[in-house]
mmCIF file of C-alpha atoms in Angstrom:
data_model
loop_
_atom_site.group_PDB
_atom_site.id
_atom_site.type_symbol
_atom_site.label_atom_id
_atom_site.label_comp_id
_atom_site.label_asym_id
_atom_site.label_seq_id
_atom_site.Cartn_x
_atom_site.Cartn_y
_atom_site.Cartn_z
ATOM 1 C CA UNK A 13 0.000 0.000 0.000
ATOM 2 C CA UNK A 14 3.056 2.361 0.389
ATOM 3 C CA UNK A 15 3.359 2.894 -3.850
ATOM 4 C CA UNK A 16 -0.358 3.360 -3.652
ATOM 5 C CA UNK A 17 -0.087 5.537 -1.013
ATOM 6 C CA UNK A 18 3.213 7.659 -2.825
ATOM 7 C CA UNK A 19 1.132 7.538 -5.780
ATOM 8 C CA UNK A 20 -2.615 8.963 -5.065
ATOM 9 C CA UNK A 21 -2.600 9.806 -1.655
ATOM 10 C CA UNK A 22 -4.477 7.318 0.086
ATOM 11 C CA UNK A 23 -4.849 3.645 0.538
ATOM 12 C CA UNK A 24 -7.373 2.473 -1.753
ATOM 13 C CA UNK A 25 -7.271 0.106 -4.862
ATOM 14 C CA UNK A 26 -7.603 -0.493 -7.895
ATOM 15 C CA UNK A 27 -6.008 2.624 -9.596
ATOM 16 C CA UNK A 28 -4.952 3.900 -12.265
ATOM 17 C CA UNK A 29 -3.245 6.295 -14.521
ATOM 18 C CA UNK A 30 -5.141 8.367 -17.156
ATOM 19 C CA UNK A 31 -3.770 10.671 -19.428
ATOM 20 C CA UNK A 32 -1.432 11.575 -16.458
ATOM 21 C CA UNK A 33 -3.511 11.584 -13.660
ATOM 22 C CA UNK A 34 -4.109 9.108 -10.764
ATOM 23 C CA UNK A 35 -7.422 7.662 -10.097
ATOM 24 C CA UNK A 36 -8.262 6.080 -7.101
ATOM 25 C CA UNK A 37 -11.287 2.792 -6.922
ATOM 26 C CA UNK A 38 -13.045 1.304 -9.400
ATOM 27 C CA UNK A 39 -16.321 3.431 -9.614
ATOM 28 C CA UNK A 40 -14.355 6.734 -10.225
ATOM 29 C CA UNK A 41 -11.862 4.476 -13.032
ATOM 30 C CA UNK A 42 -14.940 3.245 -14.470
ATOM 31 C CA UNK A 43 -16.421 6.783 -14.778
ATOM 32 C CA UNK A 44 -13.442 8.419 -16.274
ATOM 33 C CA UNK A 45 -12.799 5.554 -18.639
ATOM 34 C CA UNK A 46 -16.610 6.165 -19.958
ATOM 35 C CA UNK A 47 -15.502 9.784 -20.486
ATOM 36 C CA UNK A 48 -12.743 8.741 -22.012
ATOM 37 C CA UNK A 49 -14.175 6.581 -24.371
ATOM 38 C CA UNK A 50 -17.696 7.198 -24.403
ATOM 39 C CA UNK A 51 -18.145 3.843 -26.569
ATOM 40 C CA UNK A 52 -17.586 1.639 -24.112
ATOM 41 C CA UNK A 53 -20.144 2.937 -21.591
ATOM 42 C CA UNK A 54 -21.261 0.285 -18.667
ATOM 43 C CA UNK A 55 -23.531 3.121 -17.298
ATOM 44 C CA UNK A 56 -27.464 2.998 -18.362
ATOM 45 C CA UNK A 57 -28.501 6.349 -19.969
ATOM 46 C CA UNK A 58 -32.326 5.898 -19.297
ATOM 47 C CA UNK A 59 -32.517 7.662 -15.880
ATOM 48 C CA UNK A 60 -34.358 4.843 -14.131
ATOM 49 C CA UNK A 61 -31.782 1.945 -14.869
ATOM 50 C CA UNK A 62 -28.903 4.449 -14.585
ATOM 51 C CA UNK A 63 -29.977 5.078 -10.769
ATOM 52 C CA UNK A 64 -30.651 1.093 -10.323
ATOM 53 C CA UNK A 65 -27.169 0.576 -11.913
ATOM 54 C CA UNK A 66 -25.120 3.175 -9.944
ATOM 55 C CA UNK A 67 -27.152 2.325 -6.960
ATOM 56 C CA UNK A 68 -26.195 -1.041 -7.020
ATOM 57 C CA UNK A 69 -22.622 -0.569 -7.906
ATOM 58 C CA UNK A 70 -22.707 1.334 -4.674
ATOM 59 C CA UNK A 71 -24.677 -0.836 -2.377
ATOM 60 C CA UNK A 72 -21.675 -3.564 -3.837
ATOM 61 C CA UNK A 73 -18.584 -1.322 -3.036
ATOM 62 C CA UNK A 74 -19.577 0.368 -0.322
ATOM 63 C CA UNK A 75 -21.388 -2.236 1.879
ATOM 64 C CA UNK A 76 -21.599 -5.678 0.770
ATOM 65 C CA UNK A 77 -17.554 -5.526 -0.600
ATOM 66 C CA UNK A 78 -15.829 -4.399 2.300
ATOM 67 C CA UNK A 79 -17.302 -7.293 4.331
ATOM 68 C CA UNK A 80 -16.860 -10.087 1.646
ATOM 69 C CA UNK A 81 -13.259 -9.087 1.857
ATOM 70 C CA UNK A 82 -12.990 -9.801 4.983
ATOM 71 C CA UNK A 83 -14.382 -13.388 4.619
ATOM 72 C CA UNK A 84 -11.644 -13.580 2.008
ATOM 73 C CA UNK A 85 -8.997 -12.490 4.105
ATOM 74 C CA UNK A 86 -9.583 -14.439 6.977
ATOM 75 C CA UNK A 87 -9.443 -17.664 5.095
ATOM 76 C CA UNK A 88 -6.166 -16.217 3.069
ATOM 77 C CA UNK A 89 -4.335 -14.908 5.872
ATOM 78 C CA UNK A 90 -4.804 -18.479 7.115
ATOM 79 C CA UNK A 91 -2.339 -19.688 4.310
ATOM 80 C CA UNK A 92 0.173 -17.099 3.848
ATOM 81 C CA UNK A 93 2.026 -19.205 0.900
ATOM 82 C CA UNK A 94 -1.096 -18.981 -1.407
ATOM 83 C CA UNK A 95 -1.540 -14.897 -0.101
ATOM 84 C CA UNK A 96 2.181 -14.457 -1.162
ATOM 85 C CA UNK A 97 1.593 -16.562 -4.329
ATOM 86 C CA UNK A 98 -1.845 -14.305 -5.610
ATOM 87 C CA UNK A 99 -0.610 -11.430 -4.615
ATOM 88 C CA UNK A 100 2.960 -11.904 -5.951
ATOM 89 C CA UNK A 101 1.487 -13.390 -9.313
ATOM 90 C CA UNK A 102 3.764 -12.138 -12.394
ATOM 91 C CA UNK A 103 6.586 -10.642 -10.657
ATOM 92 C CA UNK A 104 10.374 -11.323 -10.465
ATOM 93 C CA UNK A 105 11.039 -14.591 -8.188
ATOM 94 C CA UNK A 106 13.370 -12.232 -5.967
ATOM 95 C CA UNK A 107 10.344 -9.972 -5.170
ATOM 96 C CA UNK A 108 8.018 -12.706 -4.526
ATOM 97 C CA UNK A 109 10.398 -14.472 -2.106
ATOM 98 C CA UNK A 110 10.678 -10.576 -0.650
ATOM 99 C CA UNK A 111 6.940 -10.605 -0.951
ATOM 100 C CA UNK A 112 6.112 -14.130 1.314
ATOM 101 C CA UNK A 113 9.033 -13.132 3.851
ATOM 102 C CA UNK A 114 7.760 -9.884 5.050
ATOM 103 C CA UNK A 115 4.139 -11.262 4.747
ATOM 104 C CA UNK A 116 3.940 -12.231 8.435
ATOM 105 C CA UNK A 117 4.698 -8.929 9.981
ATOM 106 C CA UNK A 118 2.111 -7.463 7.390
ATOM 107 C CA UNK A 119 -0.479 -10.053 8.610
ATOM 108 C CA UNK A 120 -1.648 -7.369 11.782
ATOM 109 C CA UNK A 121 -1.692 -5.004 9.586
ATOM 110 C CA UNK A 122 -3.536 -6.399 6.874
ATOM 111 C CA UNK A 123 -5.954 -8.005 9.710
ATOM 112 C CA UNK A 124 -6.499 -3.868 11.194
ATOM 113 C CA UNK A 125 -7.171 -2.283 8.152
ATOM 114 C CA UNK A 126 -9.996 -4.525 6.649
ATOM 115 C CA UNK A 127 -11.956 -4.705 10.011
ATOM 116 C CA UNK A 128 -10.572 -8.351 10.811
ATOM 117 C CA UNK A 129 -9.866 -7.844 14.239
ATOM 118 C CA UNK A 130 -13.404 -8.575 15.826
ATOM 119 C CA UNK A 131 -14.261 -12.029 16.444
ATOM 120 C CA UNK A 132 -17.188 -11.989 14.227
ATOM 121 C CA UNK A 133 -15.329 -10.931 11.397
ATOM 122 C CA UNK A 134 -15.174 -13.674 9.351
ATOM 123 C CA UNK A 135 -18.981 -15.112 9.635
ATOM 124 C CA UNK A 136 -20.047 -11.539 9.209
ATOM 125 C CA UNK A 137 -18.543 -12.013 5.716
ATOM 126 C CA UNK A 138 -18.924 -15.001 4.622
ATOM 127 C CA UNK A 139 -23.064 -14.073 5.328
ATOM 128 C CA UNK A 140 -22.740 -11.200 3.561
ATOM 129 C CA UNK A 141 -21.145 -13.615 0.569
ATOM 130 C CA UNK A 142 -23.884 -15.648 0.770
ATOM 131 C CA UNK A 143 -26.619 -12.489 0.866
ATOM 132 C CA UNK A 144 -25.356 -11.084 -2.153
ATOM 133 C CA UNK A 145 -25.006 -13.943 -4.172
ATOM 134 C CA UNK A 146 -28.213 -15.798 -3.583
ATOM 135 C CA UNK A 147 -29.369 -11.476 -4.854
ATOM 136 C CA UNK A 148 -27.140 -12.049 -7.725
ATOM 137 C CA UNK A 149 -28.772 -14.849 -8.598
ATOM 138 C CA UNK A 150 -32.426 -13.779 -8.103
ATOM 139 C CA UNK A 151 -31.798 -10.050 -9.849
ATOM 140 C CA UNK A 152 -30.262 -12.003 -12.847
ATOM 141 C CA UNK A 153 -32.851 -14.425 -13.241
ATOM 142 C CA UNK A 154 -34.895 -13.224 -15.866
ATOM 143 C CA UNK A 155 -32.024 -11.248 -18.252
ATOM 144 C CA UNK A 156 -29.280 -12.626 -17.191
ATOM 145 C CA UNK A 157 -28.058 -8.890 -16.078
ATOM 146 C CA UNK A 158 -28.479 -6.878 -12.665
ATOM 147 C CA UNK A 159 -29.956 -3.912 -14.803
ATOM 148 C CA UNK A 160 -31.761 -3.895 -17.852
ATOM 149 C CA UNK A 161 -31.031 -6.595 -20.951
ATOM 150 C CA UNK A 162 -26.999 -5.774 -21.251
ATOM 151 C CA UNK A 163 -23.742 -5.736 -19.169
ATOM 152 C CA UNK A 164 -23.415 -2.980 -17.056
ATOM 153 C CA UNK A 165 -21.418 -1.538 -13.955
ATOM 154 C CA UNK A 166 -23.684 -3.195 -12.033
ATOM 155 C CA UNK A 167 -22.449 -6.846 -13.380
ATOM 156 C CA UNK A 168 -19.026 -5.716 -13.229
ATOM 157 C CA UNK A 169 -18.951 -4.674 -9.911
ATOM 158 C CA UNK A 170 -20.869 -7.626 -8.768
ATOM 159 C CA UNK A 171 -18.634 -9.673 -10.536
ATOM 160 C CA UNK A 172 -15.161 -8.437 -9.446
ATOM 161 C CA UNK A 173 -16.301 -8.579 -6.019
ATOM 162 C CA UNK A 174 -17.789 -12.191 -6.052
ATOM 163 C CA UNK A 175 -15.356 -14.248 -7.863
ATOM 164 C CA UNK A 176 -13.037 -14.341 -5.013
ATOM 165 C CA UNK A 177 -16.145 -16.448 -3.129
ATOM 166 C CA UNK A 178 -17.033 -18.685 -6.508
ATOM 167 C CA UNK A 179 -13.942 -19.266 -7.193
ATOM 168 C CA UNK A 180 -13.726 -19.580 -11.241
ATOM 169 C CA UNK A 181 -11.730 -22.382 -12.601
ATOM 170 C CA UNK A 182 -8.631 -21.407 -14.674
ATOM 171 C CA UNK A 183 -7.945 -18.586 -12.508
ATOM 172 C CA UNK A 184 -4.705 -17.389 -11.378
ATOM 173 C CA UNK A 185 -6.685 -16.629 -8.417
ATOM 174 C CA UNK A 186 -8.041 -20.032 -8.051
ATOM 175 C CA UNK A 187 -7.690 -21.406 -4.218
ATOM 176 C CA UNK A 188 -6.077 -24.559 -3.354
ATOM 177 C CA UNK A 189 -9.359 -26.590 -2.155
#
């Protein structure tokens, strides 16, 4: 988190440069990259589906995602070779061994900032997991899509935030079982 930090200012992730500027979470990148390219808008322009849409991006970010992550977490913190493994994923062997050796001492740290320090933690998150995909499931039932009868931010955001519960096969973030 210190490069993110040196870069933007703060703590959170994703982010990302455009056209020289740092941008900080995925609802603001998603928002400038539909400025920037218009023609690949994930944002509904009928007003009603636009509000479901960013609504529901929002209810997924901002409530449901923090506590899925720390379902996550708990269970990755619990193996610290397959945390150092995902997280090192595509970077020089030196940096990776670097990575998994200063791991432990970035374990409390890790555990503070994503609210995993209360016992209830981890079943707090794992219900929320189980809330918002058995939604998922129900809101996509008809269309196959949160909002409307295409892709939108809504399915990304859903989508980034639940594959680390459904684990996809083929993943480089697939878990050891």
């Amino acid at each position: 988190m210190g490069l993110v930090r040196k870069l933007t200012g703060q703590t959170k992730t994703p982010i990302l440069k455009l056209n020289g500027e740092w941008i900080a979470g995925s609802a603001k990148i998603i928002a400038a990259l539909e400025d920037h390219c218009p023609a690949l808008n994930l944002t509904p322009t009928e007003p009603d589906q636009r509000a479901r849409a960013l609504g529901t991006q929002a209810k997924i970010d901002d409530i449901w995602g923090p506590l899925v992550r720390q379902a996550v977490l708990h269970v990755m913190l619990g193996g610290l070779a397959y945390f150092a493994r995902l997280f090192g994923e595509g970077q020089p062997a030196l940096k990776r061994l670097g990575y998994r050796w200063t791991l432990p001492l970035a374990k409390p740290l890790i555990r503070k900032g994503n609210n995993l320090t209360h016992p209830g933690a981890f079943e707090e998150g794992r219900q929320t997991a189980e809330e918002a995909l058995d939604w998922v499931a129900a809101e996509t039932a008809d269309t196959g899509y949160l909002v409307g009868d295409r892709f939108t931010v809504a399915d990304l955001t859903a989508a980034s935030m639940l594959a680390a519960v459904a684990n996809p096969p083929n993943s480089p973030a697939t878990r050891p079982e």
